[in-house]
């Protein structure tokens, strides 16, 4: 099994911030399902960033790409 990069607590916090209803104990199954969906996506972004972080131009371009993607949604 791959090592978990992001603790569940951090993912839970992000999910509950985005949807406070998930804080309800009755939403635990949904919170877990969303966490299981979110974790691999976030870990891919972290891994991709780690690969280019030593190349300043590529790092700036990657950050700009992420900012533009966020702005477009």
mmCIF file of C-alpha atoms in Angstrom:
data_model
loop_
_atom_site.group_PDB
_atom_site.id
_atom_site.type_symbol
_atom_site.label_atom_id
_atom_site.label_comp_id
_atom_site.label_asym_id
_atom_site.label_seq_id
_atom_site.Cartn_x
_atom_site.Cartn_y
_atom_site.Cartn_z
ATOM 1 C CA UNK A 1 0.000 0.000 0.000
ATOM 2 C CA UNK A 2 1.283 3.473 -0.874
ATOM 3 C CA UNK A 3 2.265 5.808 1.925
ATOM 4 C CA UNK A 4 -0.388 8.392 2.684
ATOM 5 C CA UNK A 5 1.005 11.882 2.061
ATOM 6 C CA UNK A 6 -1.905 13.897 3.453
ATOM 7 C CA UNK A 7 -3.358 13.037 6.870
ATOM 8 C CA UNK A 8 -7.083 12.270 6.987
ATOM 9 C CA UNK A 9 -7.511 15.159 9.427
ATOM 10 C CA UNK A 10 -6.300 17.650 6.809
ATOM 11 C CA UNK A 11 -8.573 16.189 4.133
ATOM 12 C CA UNK A 12 -11.529 16.152 6.526
ATOM 13 C CA UNK A 13 -10.907 19.802 7.378
ATOM 14 C CA UNK A 14 -10.867 20.769 3.701
ATOM 15 C CA UNK A 15 -14.042 18.812 3.006
ATOM 16 C CA UNK A 16 -15.924 20.179 6.027
ATOM 17 C CA UNK A 17 -14.824 23.716 5.159
ATOM 18 C CA UNK A 18 -16.243 23.212 1.668
ATOM 19 C CA UNK A 19 -19.420 21.581 3.007
ATOM 20 C CA UNK A 20 -20.132 22.102 6.734
ATOM 21 C CA UNK A 21 -22.930 19.512 6.594
ATOM 22 C CA UNK A 22 -20.202 16.837 6.509
ATOM 23 C CA UNK A 23 -19.366 17.666 10.125
ATOM 24 C CA UNK A 24 -22.557 15.906 11.225
ATOM 25 C CA UNK A 25 -21.738 12.419 12.593
ATOM 26 C CA UNK A 26 -24.503 10.999 10.364
ATOM 27 C CA UNK A 27 -22.481 12.119 7.331
ATOM 28 C CA UNK A 28 -19.408 10.059 8.341
ATOM 29 C CA UNK A 29 -19.845 7.554 5.493
ATOM 30 C CA UNK A 30 -20.134 10.355 2.941
ATOM 31 C CA UNK A 31 -17.140 12.154 4.464
ATOM 32 C CA UNK A 32 -15.049 8.984 4.180
ATOM 33 C CA UNK A 33 -16.157 8.397 0.577
ATOM 34 C CA UNK A 34 -15.276 11.966 -0.389
ATOM 35 C CA UNK A 35 -11.954 11.747 1.476
ATOM 36 C CA UNK A 36 -11.129 8.553 -0.427
ATOM 37 C CA UNK A 37 -11.911 10.393 -3.669
ATOM 38 C CA UNK A 38 -10.028 13.564 -2.765
ATOM 39 C CA UNK A 39 -6.854 12.021 -1.335
ATOM 40 C CA UNK A 40 -5.434 10.517 -4.557
ATOM 41 C CA UNK A 41 -6.125 13.711 -6.507
ATOM 42 C CA UNK A 42 -4.377 15.885 -3.916
ATOM 43 C CA UNK A 43 -1.472 13.459 -3.669
ATOM 44 C CA UNK A 44 -1.001 13.594 -7.459
ATOM 45 C CA UNK A 45 -0.803 17.394 -7.305
ATOM 46 C CA UNK A 46 1.739 17.212 -4.474
ATOM 47 C CA UNK A 47 3.828 14.633 -6.327
ATOM 48 C CA UNK A 48 3.748 16.672 -9.531
ATOM 49 C CA UNK A 49 4.809 19.791 -7.657
ATOM 50 C CA UNK A 50 7.633 17.925 -5.915
ATOM 51 C CA UNK A 51 8.969 16.783 -9.301
ATOM 52 C CA UNK A 52 9.340 20.317 -10.628
ATOM 53 C CA UNK A 53 10.039 22.296 -7.448
ATOM 54 C CA UNK A 54 13.784 22.457 -8.140
ATOM 55 C CA UNK A 55 13.210 24.140 -11.499
ATOM 56 C CA UNK A 56 12.113 27.687 -10.687
ATOM 57 C CA UNK A 57 10.632 28.509 -14.100
ATOM 58 C CA UNK A 58 8.653 25.280 -14.197
ATOM 59 C CA UNK A 59 7.596 25.795 -10.581
ATOM 60 C CA UNK A 60 6.253 29.276 -11.348
ATOM 61 C CA UNK A 61 4.465 27.967 -14.431
ATOM 62 C CA UNK A 62 2.895 25.132 -12.427
ATOM 63 C CA UNK A 63 1.671 27.541 -9.758
ATOM 64 C CA UNK A 64 0.269 29.846 -12.453
ATOM 65 C CA UNK A 65 -1.483 26.883 -14.081
ATOM 66 C CA UNK A 66 -3.113 25.919 -10.769
ATOM 67 C CA UNK A 67 -4.170 29.514 -10.087
ATOM 68 C CA UNK A 68 -5.699 29.808 -13.551
ATOM 69 C CA UNK A 69 -7.493 26.508 -13.136
ATOM 70 C CA UNK A 70 -8.965 27.655 -9.818
ATOM 71 C CA UNK A 71 -10.003 30.992 -11.326
ATOM 72 C CA UNK A 72 -11.724 29.226 -14.217
ATOM 73 C CA UNK A 73 -14.054 27.272 -11.937
#
